[in-house]
Amino acid sequence: MGLRRAGVAAHIVGCGRAQLLLRALELGVIDSGTPDPCEAVAASDFVVLCTPVETSIALLRQIAPNLKDGALVSDVGSTKQAFAAASREIFGASAAWRVLPGHPLAGRELSGLENASAELFAGCLWVLTPLGDVEPAENAVENAAEYAAQTLTAAQQQWVAALQSIQAHVIFSTPQEHDRTLAYTSHLPQMLSTALALTLKQAFAASDPGLQIHAGGLRTMLRLAASDPAMWEQIAASNRHNIAAALESLETELRNLRLSLGGAGFRVQFEQAREFAKSLKG
Amino acid sequence: MGLRRAGVAAHIVGCGRAQLLLRALELGVIDSGTPDPCEAVAASDFVVLCTPVETSIALLRQIAPNLKDGALVSDVGSTKQAFAAASREIFGASAAWRVLPGHPLAGRELSGLENASAELFAGCLWVLTPLGDVEPAENAVENAAEYAAQTLTAAQQQWVAALQSIQAHVIFSTPQEHDRTLAYTSHLPQMLSTALALTLKQAFAASDPGLQIHAGGLRTMLRLAASDPAMWEQIAASNRHNIAAALESLETELRNLRLSLGGAGFRVQFEQAREFAKSLKG
């Protein structure tokens, strides 16, 4: 919807269940549609896989023989190492120009066509993890334009421009760095919120009137716990080692806080945490 | 400010640093003021201690000999068992009618006189933990009016009415139940946010451009970490055992999640957490 409004897509082919395609046609979101992935990609210059990680890998394998010469494949999966590895396995060295994996850091609690919005990606971060030999340097976050001009193919640069046309803020990273960072900045907060909900469930019945006795902070900390289990199952499976390391580190910090409750080190830990939280805000 | 606007306070005596009192007088927030707690309470029918728990206990001890006959003392401390025990130690059996401990579940990131608001407590929960023989039953949360009418003194009922005049939602609990519940619903979320900040600090420098790579959830989960360390030091000290139990339970849930990443039990845990989080919202 965003790409259409920006006028960068000549013809949009949808792929999905027949009923959904009919509704999308009615709403003018797509120009044509088919439930068959191989048919859907046959004439396309750009192919975007918008499914959970494991499904996108299976689809990539399925459509690979049917892609047009020069077609570029991207995706929107929450982790990038597994998809990058699959791309290299399927396309060999040509994965570097045939695939440009991506991850938009946006989303809403509501999903489905009826809740779709052309505005969803405006102002959001869209991470791309190129598969070529020239890895984005640590400063590629800040020098994205320079990196893109020097290392991406013309089609890949067109995809970057398309994302920018819907006001996404495009940055580059490696699949490894992306997955490690997201384990801490996205997957860890999710696990925390889920573990908090499970702890409260152990301690109280959901109907316990005592649960009324809480300040605003509790609902805030439980917001992520309402996320989709099916999506998180795939994220957890495809980024298991990074998430496990982040969780172990968090468990250590929690144990340290617990052992210093009311003791000497407690204040120092709180002050360090406060300083970090404030610096991130600024 | 709220009580004044509601017209329930005939004369408000402030107690604090001289400079602050002058400013409060200028703003019309108090009618008179003194830095001496014993002088401040000498002619007052209602005394409200608005300091952290340990300071309130020290003040209670200090002002006790100077209280007017029939004066009622309340407080706004974040934990209630330590203040209840001190009240009983200082006043013996008469603590039941001379003190009515309280805890308003409200607050803002900004503190100080310049950020004060007469609206702060509108719609917020204000827990009272009476010290009499008739403990609030489990259903006292829902039958607060009935409980107050049957067990509180006239002065205590006046204090309840004063709180209701500033639109606070008054409920009753025991000091024990209050502190156990808050350990889970307030102190645990705080420890979690602080531990998350410490974990990220370990993994990244605050200036790391990679830290840009996060969705909205991270800032949400780090909001509480910016809370005042001095206040939390006193909360942790005065509710150590309950918070330690809640933290141990959370550490177990986190370890269970970690050990099931990408495995069979993971989905079930996520679904249970989601169900609990959604039921709390409703």
Coordinates of C-alpha atoms in Angstrom, one line a residue:
Chain A
M1 CA 0.0 0.0 0.0
G2 CA 2.9 2.3 0.8
L3 CA 4.8 1.5 -2.3
R4 CA 1.7 1.9 -4.5
R5 CA 1.0 5.3 -3.0
A6 CA 4.6 6.3 -3.5
G7 CA 4.2 5.3 -7.2
V8 CA 7.3 3.1 -7.3
A9 CA 5.5 -0.2 -8.1
A10 CA 4.2 -0.6 -11.7
H11 CA 2.3 -3.9 -11.0
I12 CA 1.9 -5.7 -7.7
V13 CA 1.3 -9.4 -7.7
G14 CA -0.1 -10.9 -4.5
C15 CA 0.5 -14.4 -3.3
G16 CA -1.6 -16.1 -0.6
R17 CA -4.9 -17.8 0.1
A18 CA -7.5 -17.2 -2.6
Q19 CA -10.0 -15.5 -0.4
L20 CA -7.4 -13.1 0.9
L21 CA -6.3 -12.3 -2.7
L22 CA -9.9 -11.5 -3.7
R23 CA -10.3 -9.1 -0.8
A24 CA -6.9 -7.5 -1.6
L25 CA -8.0 -7.0 -5.2
E26 CA -11.2 -5.4 -4.0
L27 CA -9.3 -3.0 -1.8
G28 CA -6.9 -2.2 -4.7
V29 CA -3.9 -3.4 -2.7
I30 CA -2.7 -5.7 -5.4
D31 CA -3.1 -5.7 -9.3
S32 CA -3.3 -9.4 -9.7
G33 CA -2.9 -12.5 -7.5
T34 CA -2.3 -16.2 -7.4
P35 CA -1.9 -18.8 -4.6
D36 CA 1.0 -20.3 -6.4
P37 CA 4.4 -18.8 -5.4
C38 CA 6.2 -19.9 -8.5
E39 CA 3.6 -18.3 -10.8
A40 CA 3.6 -15.2 -8.6
V41 CA 7.3 -14.5 -9.1
A42 CA 7.6 -15.5 -12.7
A43 CA 7.4 -12.0 -14.2
S44 CA 8.5 -10.0 -11.2
D45 CA 11.6 -7.8 -10.9
F46 CA 11.3 -7.6 -7.1
V47 CA 10.1 -10.4 -4.8
V48 CA 9.4 -9.7 -1.1
L49 CA 8.9 -12.7 1.2
C50 CA 6.6 -11.5 4.1
T51 CA 6.3 -14.7 6.2
P52 CA 8.1 -15.9 9.4
V53 CA 11.7 -16.9 8.9
E54 CA 11.3 -20.7 8.4
T55 CA 8.5 -20.2 6.0
S56 CA 10.5 -17.7 4.0
I57 CA 13.4 -20.1 3.7
A58 CA 11.1 -22.8 2.4
L59 CA 9.5 -20.4 -0.1
L60 CA 12.9 -19.2 -1.3
R61 CA 13.9 -22.8 -2.1
Q62 CA 10.6 -23.2 -3.9
I63 CA 10.6 -20.1 -6.1
A64 CA 14.4 -20.1 -6.9
P65 CA 14.1 -22.0 -10.2
N66 CA 11.2 -19.7 -11.4
L67 CA 12.8 -16.3 -10.8
K68 CA 13.2 -14.0 -13.7
D69 CA 16.8 -13.1 -14.8
G70 CA 18.0 -10.2 -12.7
A71 CA 15.1 -10.4 -10.2
L72 CA 15.9 -9.3 -6.7
V73 CA 14.5 -11.2 -3.6
S74 CA 14.2 -9.6 -0.2
D75 CA 12.3 -10.6 3.0
V76 CA 11.2 -9.0 6.2
G77 CA 12.1 -11.8 8.7
S78 CA 13.0 -11.0 12.3
T79 CA 16.3 -12.9 12.3
K80 CA 18.8 -12.9 9.4
Q81 CA 21.5 -15.5 9.8
A82 CA 19.4 -18.5 8.9
F83 CA 17.9 -16.7 5.9
A84 CA 21.4 -15.6 4.7
A85 CA 22.8 -19.1 5.1
A86 CA 19.8 -20.6 3.1
S87 CA 20.3 -17.9 0.4
R88 CA 23.9 -18.8 0.0
E89 CA 23.1 -22.5 -0.1
I90 CA 20.4 -22.0 -2.8
F91 CA 22.2 -19.5 -5.0
G92 CA 25.9 -19.9 -4.2
A93 CA 28.0 -16.9 -5.0
S94 CA 25.2 -15.2 -6.9
A95 CA 23.2 -14.8 -3.7
A96 CA 25.2 -11.6 -3.2
W97 CA 23.2 -9.9 -6.0
R98 CA 20.1 -12.0 -6.2
V99 CA 19.1 -11.6 -2.5
L100 CA 19.1 -8.6 -0.2
P101 CA 17.7 -9.7 3.2
G102 CA 15.9 -7.2 5.3
H103 CA 14.1 -6.6 8.6
P104 CA 11.8 -3.6 9.2
L105 CA 11.6 -2.8 12.9
A106 CA 7.9 -2.0 12.8
G107 CA 4.7 -3.8 13.7
R108 CA 1.4 -3.4 15.4
E109 CA -0.6 -5.5 17.8
L110 CA -3.2 -5.9 15.1
S111 CA -2.3 -8.0 12.0
G112 CA -4.2 -8.9 8.8
L113 CA -5.3 -7.1 5.7
E114 CA -8.1 -5.1 7.4
N115 CA -5.5 -3.5 9.8
A116 CA -2.9 -2.8 7.1
S117 CA -1.6 0.7 6.8
A118 CA 0.4 2.6 4.1
E119 CA 2.0 4.5 7.0
L120 CA 3.3 1.6 9.0
F121 CA 7.0 2.0 8.0
A122 CA 7.1 5.8 8.0
G123 CA 10.0 6.8 10.3
C124 CA 10.8 3.2 11.2
L125 CA 14.3 1.5 10.9
W126 CA 14.7 -1.0 8.1
V127 CA 17.8 -3.1 8.4
L128 CA 19.3 -4.6 5.3
T129 CA 22.0 -7.3 5.6
P130 CA 23.8 -7.6 2.2
L131 CA 25.5 -10.9 1.3
G132 CA 28.4 -9.6 -0.7
D133 CA 32.1 -9.7 0.1
V134 CA 32.2 -6.1 1.4
E135 CA 30.6 -6.3 4.8
P136 CA 29.0 -3.2 6.2
A137 CA 31.6 -1.7 8.6
E138 CA 30.7 -0.8 12.1
N139 CA 29.9 2.7 10.9
A140 CA 27.6 1.6 8.1
V141 CA 24.7 2.5 10.4
E142 CA 25.7 6.1 10.0
N143 CA 27.1 6.0 6.5
A144 CA 24.3 4.0 4.8
A145 CA 24.1 6.1 1.6
E146 CA 27.9 5.8 1.0
Y147 CA 27.9 2.0 1.6
A148 CA 24.9 1.5 -0.7
A149 CA 26.4 3.5 -3.5
Q150 CA 29.7 1.6 -3.3
T151 CA 28.6 -2.0 -2.9
L152 CA 25.1 -2.6 -4.0
T153 CA 23.8 -3.6 -7.5
A154 CA 21.5 -1.2 -9.4
A155 CA 18.5 -3.4 -8.6
Q156 CA 19.5 -3.4 -4.9
Q157 CA 19.8 0.3 -4.9
Q158 CA 16.4 0.6 -6.4
W159 CA 15.0 -1.5 -3.6
V160 CA 16.7 0.8 -1.0
A161 CA 15.1 3.8 -2.8
A162 CA 11.7 2.1 -2.8
L163 CA 12.0 1.6 1.0
Q164 CA 13.1 5.2 1.4
S165 CA 10.0 6.3 -0.7
I166 CA 7.8 4.9 2.1
Q167 CA 9.9 6.9 4.7
A168 CA 11.7 3.9 6.1
H169 CA 15.2 4.7 7.5
V170 CA 17.5 2.2 5.8
I171 CA 20.6 1.0 7.6
F172 CA 23.1 -1.8 6.9
S173 CA 24.4 -4.6 9.1
T174 CA 25.8 -8.1 8.8
P175 CA 23.4 -11.0 9.5
Q176 CA 25.6 -12.0 12.5
E177 CA 25.7 -8.5 14.1
H178 CA 22.0 -8.0 13.4
D179 CA 21.0 -11.3 15.2
R180 CA 23.3 -10.6 18.1
T181 CA 22.1 -7.1 18.6
L182 CA 18.4 -8.0 18.2
A183 CA 18.8 -10.8 20.8
Y184 CA 19.5 -8.1 23.3
T185 CA 17.4 -5.2 22.1
S186 CA 14.2 -7.1 20.9
H187 CA 14.2 -10.8 21.8
L188 CA 15.4 -10.3 25.4
P189 CA 12.8 -7.7 26.3
Q190 CA 10.2 -10.1 24.8
M191 CA 11.4 -13.0 26.9
L192 CA 11.4 -10.8 30.0
S193 CA 7.8 -9.7 29.5
T194 CA 6.8 -13.3 28.9
A195 CA 8.7 -14.5 32.0
L196 CA 7.1 -11.8 34.1
A197 CA 3.6 -12.9 33.0
L198 CA 4.4 -16.5 33.9
T199 CA 5.8 -15.5 37.3
L200 CA 2.6 -13.5 38.1
K201 CA 0.5 -16.4 36.9
Q202 CA 2.3 -18.6 39.4
A203 CA 1.8 -16.2 42.2
F204 CA -1.8 -15.1 41.6
A205 CA -5.0 -16.2 39.8
A206 CA -5.7 -13.7 37.0
S207 CA -9.0 -12.9 38.8
D208 CA -7.3 -12.1 42.1
P209 CA -8.5 -8.7 43.2
G210 CA -5.0 -8.1 44.8
L211 CA -3.7 -7.8 41.2
Q212 CA -5.6 -4.5 41.1
I213 CA -2.8 -3.3 43.4
H214 CA -0.3 -2.2 40.9
A215 CA 1.0 1.0 39.4
G216 CA 1.2 1.8 35.7
G217 CA 4.6 0.0 35.3
L218 CA 3.2 -3.5 35.4
R219 CA 0.9 -3.1 32.4
T220 CA 3.8 -1.5 30.5
M221 CA 6.1 -4.4 31.3
L222 CA 3.5 -7.0 30.3
R223 CA 2.5 -5.4 27.0
L224 CA 5.0 -7.5 24.9
A225 CA 3.8 -10.7 26.6
A226 CA 0.6 -10.5 24.4
S227 CA 2.7 -11.0 21.3
D228 CA 2.1 -13.9 18.8
P229 CA 3.5 -17.2 20.1
A230 CA 3.9 -18.7 16.6
M231 CA 6.1 -15.8 15.4
W232 CA 8.2 -16.0 18.5
E233 CA 8.6 -19.7 18.3
Q234 CA 10.3 -19.2 14.9
I235 CA 12.4 -16.3 16.1
A236 CA 13.6 -18.3 19.1
A237 CA 14.5 -21.3 17.0
S238 CA 16.4 -19.3 14.4
N239 CA 18.4 -17.2 17.0
R240 CA 18.6 -19.7 19.9
H241 CA 22.3 -19.2 20.7
N242 CA 22.3 -15.4 20.8
I243 CA 19.1 -15.3 22.9
A244 CA 20.4 -18.0 25.3
A245 CA 23.6 -15.9 25.9
A246 CA 21.5 -12.7 26.4
L247 CA 19.2 -14.6 28.9
E248 CA 22.2 -16.0 30.8
S249 CA 23.6 -12.5 31.2
L250 CA 20.3 -11.2 32.4
E251 CA 19.8 -14.0 34.9
T252 CA 23.2 -13.1 36.3
E253 CA 22.2 -9.4 36.7
L254 CA 18.9 -10.5 38.4
R255 CA 20.8 -12.8 40.8
N256 CA 23.2 -10.0 41.6
L257 CA 20.4 -7.6 42.3
R258 CA 18.7 -10.2 44.5
L259 CA 21.8 -10.9 46.5
S260 CA 22.4 -7.2 47.1
L261 CA 18.8 -6.2 48.1
G262 CA 19.1 -3.7 50.8
G263 CA 22.9 -4.1 50.8
A264 CA 25.9 -2.0 49.7
G265 CA 26.1 -2.8 46.0
F266 CA 22.4 -2.2 45.3
R267 CA 22.5 1.5 45.0
V268 CA 25.5 1.4 42.6
Q269 CA 23.7 -1.1 40.3
F270 CA 20.6 1.1 40.3
E271 CA 22.6 4.2 39.5
Q272 CA 24.4 2.4 36.6
A273 CA 21.2 1.2 35.2
R274 CA 19.6 4.6 35.5
E275 CA 22.5 6.3 33.7
F276 CA 22.4 3.7 30.9
A277 CA 18.6 4.1 30.4
K278 CA 18.8 7.9 30.4
S279 CA 21.7 7.9 27.9
L280 CA 19.7 5.7 25.5
K281 CA 16.8 8.1 25.7
G282 CA 18.9 11.2 24.8
Chain B
M1 CA -3.0 21.1 46.4
G2 CA -5.7 18.6 45.7
L3 CA -7.1 18.7 49.2
R4 CA -7.0 22.5 49.2
R5 CA -8.9 22.6 45.9
A6 CA -11.4 20.1 47.3
G7 CA -11.9 22.4 50.3
V8 CA -11.3 19.7 52.9
A9 CA -8.3 21.3 54.6
A10 CA -8.8 24.3 56.8
H11 CA -5.2 25.1 57.4
I12 CA -2.2 23.3 55.8
V13 CA 1.2 23.4 57.7
G14 CA 4.2 22.5 55.6
C15 CA 7.4 20.9 57.0
G16 CA 10.7 20.9 55.1
R17 CA 13.7 23.0 54.1
A18 CA 13.2 26.7 54.7
Q19 CA 13.6 27.7 51.1
L20 CA 11.1 25.1 49.9
L21 CA 8.6 26.3 52.5
L22 CA 9.0 29.9 51.2
R23 CA 8.3 28.9 47.7
A24 CA 5.3 26.8 48.8
L25 CA 3.9 29.8 50.6
E26 CA 4.4 32.0 47.6
L27 CA 2.5 29.4 45.4
G28 CA -0.3 29.2 48.0
V29 CA 0.3 25.4 48.5
I30 CA 0.6 25.8 52.3
D31 CA -0.8 28.3 54.8
S32 CA 2.2 28.2 57.1
G33 CA 5.4 26.2 57.5
T34 CA 8.3 25.3 59.7
P35 CA 11.4 23.1 59.3
D36 CA 10.7 21.6 62.7
P37 CA 8.6 18.4 62.5
C38 CA 7.5 18.6 66.2
E39 CA 6.3 22.2 65.8
A40 CA 4.6 21.4 62.5
V41 CA 2.4 18.7 64.0
A42 CA 1.6 20.3 67.4
A43 CA -1.8 21.8 66.3
S44 CA -2.7 19.4 63.5
D45 CA -5.6 17.0 63.4
F46 CA -4.1 15.1 60.4
V47 CA -0.4 14.5 59.8
V48 CA 0.8 12.9 56.5
L49 CA 4.4 11.8 56.3
C50 CA 5.5 12.1 52.7
T51 CA 9.1 10.7 52.8
P52 CA 10.7 7.4 51.9
V53 CA 9.9 4.5 54.3
E54 CA 12.9 4.7 56.7
T55 CA 12.7 8.4 57.0
S56 CA 9.0 8.3 57.8
I57 CA 9.7 5.8 60.6
A58 CA 12.3 8.1 62.1
L59 CA 9.9 11.1 61.8
L60 CA 7.1 9.1 63.4
R61 CA 9.3 8.4 66.4
Q62 CA 10.3 12.0 66.6
I63 CA 6.8 13.6 66.4
A64 CA 5.0 11.0 68.5
P65 CA 5.3 12.9 71.8
N66 CA 4.1 16.2 70.2
L67 CA 1.0 14.9 68.5
K68 CA -2.3 16.5 69.5
D69 CA -4.9 14.3 71.3
G70 CA -6.9 12.5 68.7
A71 CA -4.6 13.4 65.8
L72 CA -4.4 10.8 63.0
V73 CA -1.0 10.0 61.3
S74 CA -0.9 8.6 57.8
D75 CA 2.0 8.2 55.3
V76 CA 2.5 7.4 51.6
G77 CA 5.4 4.9 51.8
S78 CA 5.9 2.2 49.1
T79 CA 6.0 -0.7 51.6
K80 CA 3.8 -1.1 54.7
Q81 CA 5.1 -3.8 57.0
A82 CA 8.1 -1.9 58.5
F83 CA 6.0 1.3 59.0
A84 CA 3.2 -0.8 60.6
A85 CA 5.7 -2.5 63.0
A86 CA 7.2 0.8 64.0
S87 CA 3.8 2.3 64.6
R88 CA 2.9 -0.6 66.9
E89 CA 6.2 -0.3 68.7
I90 CA 5.8 3.5 69.2
F91 CA 2.1 3.6 70.1
G92 CA 1.3 0.1 71.4
A93 CA -2.4 -0.8 71.1
S94 CA -3.4 2.8 70.4
A95 CA -1.6 2.5 67.0
A96 CA -4.8 1.1 65.7
W97 CA -6.6 4.5 66.0
R98 CA -3.6 6.9 65.9
V99 CA -2.1 5.7 62.7
L100 CA -3.6 4.7 59.3
P101 CA -0.8 3.8 56.9
G102 CA -1.3 4.4 53.2
H103 CA 0.2 4.0 49.8
P104 CA -1.0 5.9 46.8
L105 CA -0.1 4.0 43.5
A106 CA 0.7 7.2 41.6
G107 CA 3.8 9.1 40.6
R108 CA 5.5 10.9 37.8
E109 CA 9.0 10.9 36.4
L110 CA 9.3 14.5 37.5
S111 CA 9.4 15.3 41.2
G112 CA 9.6 18.5 43.2
L113 CA 7.2 21.4 44.0
E114 CA 7.4 22.9 40.5
N115 CA 6.1 19.7 39.0
A116 CA 3.4 19.2 41.7
S117 CA -0.2 18.7 40.4
A118 CA -3.6 18.8 42.2
E119 CA -4.6 16.1 39.6
L120 CA -1.9 13.5 40.5
F121 CA -4.2 11.2 42.5
A122 CA -7.4 11.4 40.4
G123 CA -8.3 7.9 39.4
C124 CA -5.4 6.3 41.1
L125 CA -5.5 3.5 43.6
W126 CA -4.8 4.5 47.3
V127 CA -4.2 1.4 49.5
L128 CA -4.8 1.8 53.3
T129 CA -3.5 -0.8 55.7
P130 CA -5.3 -0.4 59.0
L131 CA -3.6 -1.7 62.2
G132 CA -6.7 -2.7 64.1
D133 CA -7.8 -6.2 65.1
V134 CA -10.3 -6.6 62.3
E135 CA -8.1 -7.3 59.3
P136 CA -9.5 -6.4 55.9
A137 CA -10.7 -9.7 54.4
E138 CA -9.6 -10.8 51.0
N139 CA -12.7 -9.2 49.6
A140 CA -12.0 -5.8 51.2
V141 CA -10.7 -4.6 47.9
E142 CA -14.2 -4.8 46.5
N143 CA -16.1 -3.9 49.7
A144 CA -14.0 -1.0 50.9
A145 CA -16.9 1.2 51.9
E146 CA -18.5 -1.5 54.1
Y147 CA -15.2 -2.3 55.8
A148 CA -14.4 1.4 56.5
A149 CA -17.8 2.0 58.0
Q150 CA -17.6 -1.0 60.3
T151 CA -14.0 -0.8 61.6
L152 CA -12.5 2.7 61.2
T153 CA -12.6 5.6 63.7
A154 CA -14.4 8.8 62.8
A155 CA -11.0 10.5 62.1
Q156 CA -9.9 7.6 59.9
Q157 CA -13.2 7.8 58.0
Q158 CA -12.6 11.5 57.5
W159 CA -9.2 10.7 56.0
V160 CA -10.8 8.2 53.7
A161 CA -13.3 10.9 52.6
A162 CA -10.5 13.4 52.1
L163 CA -8.7 11.0 49.8
Q164 CA -11.9 10.3 47.9
S165 CA -12.4 14.1 47.5
I166 CA -9.3 14.1 45.4
Q167 CA -10.7 11.3 43.3
A168 CA -8.4 8.6 44.7
H169 CA -9.9 5.0 44.7
V170 CA -9.4 3.8 48.3
I171 CA -9.0 0.1 49.0
F172 CA -7.9 -1.8 52.1
S173 CA -5.3 -4.5 52.6
T174 CA -3.1 -5.9 55.3
P175 CA 0.6 -4.7 55.5
Q176 CA 1.6 -8.3 54.8
E177 CA -0.6 -8.8 51.8
H178 CA 0.2 -5.3 50.5
D179 CA 4.0 -5.9 50.6
R180 CA 3.7 -9.4 49.1
T181 CA 1.5 -8.2 46.2
L182 CA 3.6 -5.1 45.5
A183 CA 6.8 -7.3 45.4
Y184 CA 5.3 -8.9 42.3
T185 CA 3.3 -6.1 40.7
S186 CA 5.6 -3.2 41.3
H187 CA 9.0 -4.1 42.7
L188 CA 9.6 -7.1 40.4
P189 CA 8.9 -5.0 37.2
Q190 CA 11.3 -2.4 38.5
M191 CA 14.1 -5.0 39.2
L192 CA 13.5 -6.4 35.7
S193 CA 13.9 -3.1 34.0
T194 CA 17.0 -2.3 36.0
A195 CA 18.5 -5.8 35.2
L196 CA 17.7 -5.3 31.5
A197 CA 19.6 -2.0 31.5
L198 CA 22.6 -3.6 33.3
T199 CA 22.6 -6.5 30.8
L200 CA 22.6 -4.1 27.8
K201 CA 25.3 -2.0 29.4
Q202 CA 27.4 -5.1 29.7
A203 CA 26.8 -6.0 26.0
F204 CA 27.1 -2.6 24.4
A205 CA 28.5 0.9 25.0
A206 CA 25.6 3.3 25.3
S207 CA 27.0 5.1 22.2
D208 CA 27.1 1.9 20.1
P209 CA 25.2 2.8 16.9
G210 CA 24.0 -0.9 16.9
L211 CA 21.8 0.1 19.8
Q212 CA 19.7 2.1 17.3
I213 CA 18.6 -1.3 16.0
H214 CA 15.6 -1.9 18.2
A215 CA 11.9 -1.8 18.1
G216 CA 9.6 0.3 20.4
G217 CA 9.6 -2.5 23.0
L218 CA 13.1 -1.8 24.3
R219 CA 12.4 1.8 25.4
T220 CA 9.2 0.7 27.0
M221 CA 10.9 -2.0 29.0
L222 CA 13.7 0.4 30.1
R223 CA 11.4 3.2 31.2
L224 CA 11.3 2.1 34.9
A225 CA 15.1 1.8 35.0
A226 CA 15.3 5.6 35.1
S227 CA 13.6 5.6 38.6
D228 CA 15.2 7.1 41.6
P229 CA 17.9 4.8 43.2
A230 CA 17.5 6.4 46.7
M231 CA 13.8 5.6 46.8
W232 CA 14.4 2.0 45.6
E233 CA 17.2 1.4 48.0
Q234 CA 14.7 2.0 50.8
I235 CA 11.9 -0.1 49.2
A236 CA 14.4 -3.0 48.6
A237 CA 15.6 -2.8 52.2
S238 CA 12.1 -2.8 53.7
N239 CA 10.6 -5.5 51.5
R240 CA 13.7 -7.7 51.0
H241 CA 12.2 -11.1 51.6
N242 CA 9.2 -10.7 49.4
I243 CA 11.2 -9.2 46.5
A244 CA 13.8 -12.0 46.8
A245 CA 11.1 -14.6 46.6
A246 CA 9.6 -12.9 43.5
L247 CA 13.0 -12.6 41.9
E248 CA 13.8 -16.3 42.5
S249 CA 10.5 -17.3 40.9
L250 CA 11.2 -15.0 37.9
E251 CA 14.7 -16.4 37.5
T252 CA 13.2 -19.9 37.3
E253 CA 10.8 -18.8 34.6
L254 CA 13.6 -17.2 32.6
R255 CA 15.8 -20.4 32.9
N256 CA 12.8 -22.5 31.8
L257 CA 12.3 -20.3 28.7
R258 CA 16.0 -20.4 27.9
L259 CA 16.2 -24.2 28.2
S260 CA 13.2 -24.5 25.9
L261 CA 14.2 -22.0 23.2
G262 CA 13.1 -23.5 19.9
G263 CA 11.9 -26.7 21.7
A264 CA 8.5 -28.2 22.5
G265 CA 7.6 -26.4 25.7
F266 CA 8.4 -22.9 24.4
R267 CA 5.1 -22.4 22.5
V268 CA 3.1 -23.5 25.6
Q269 CA 4.9 -21.1 27.9
F270 CA 4.3 -18.2 25.4
E271 CA 0.6 -19.1 25.1
Q272 CA 0.1 -19.2 28.9
A273 CA 1.9 -15.8 29.3
R274 CA -0.1 -14.3 26.5
E275 CA -3.4 -15.5 28.0
F276 CA -2.5 -14.1 31.4
A277 CA -1.4 -10.7 30.0
K278 CA -4.6 -10.5 28.0
S279 CA -6.8 -11.4 31.0
L280 CA -5.2 -8.7 33.0
K281 CA -5.9 -6.1 30.3
G282 CA -9.6 -6.9 30.2

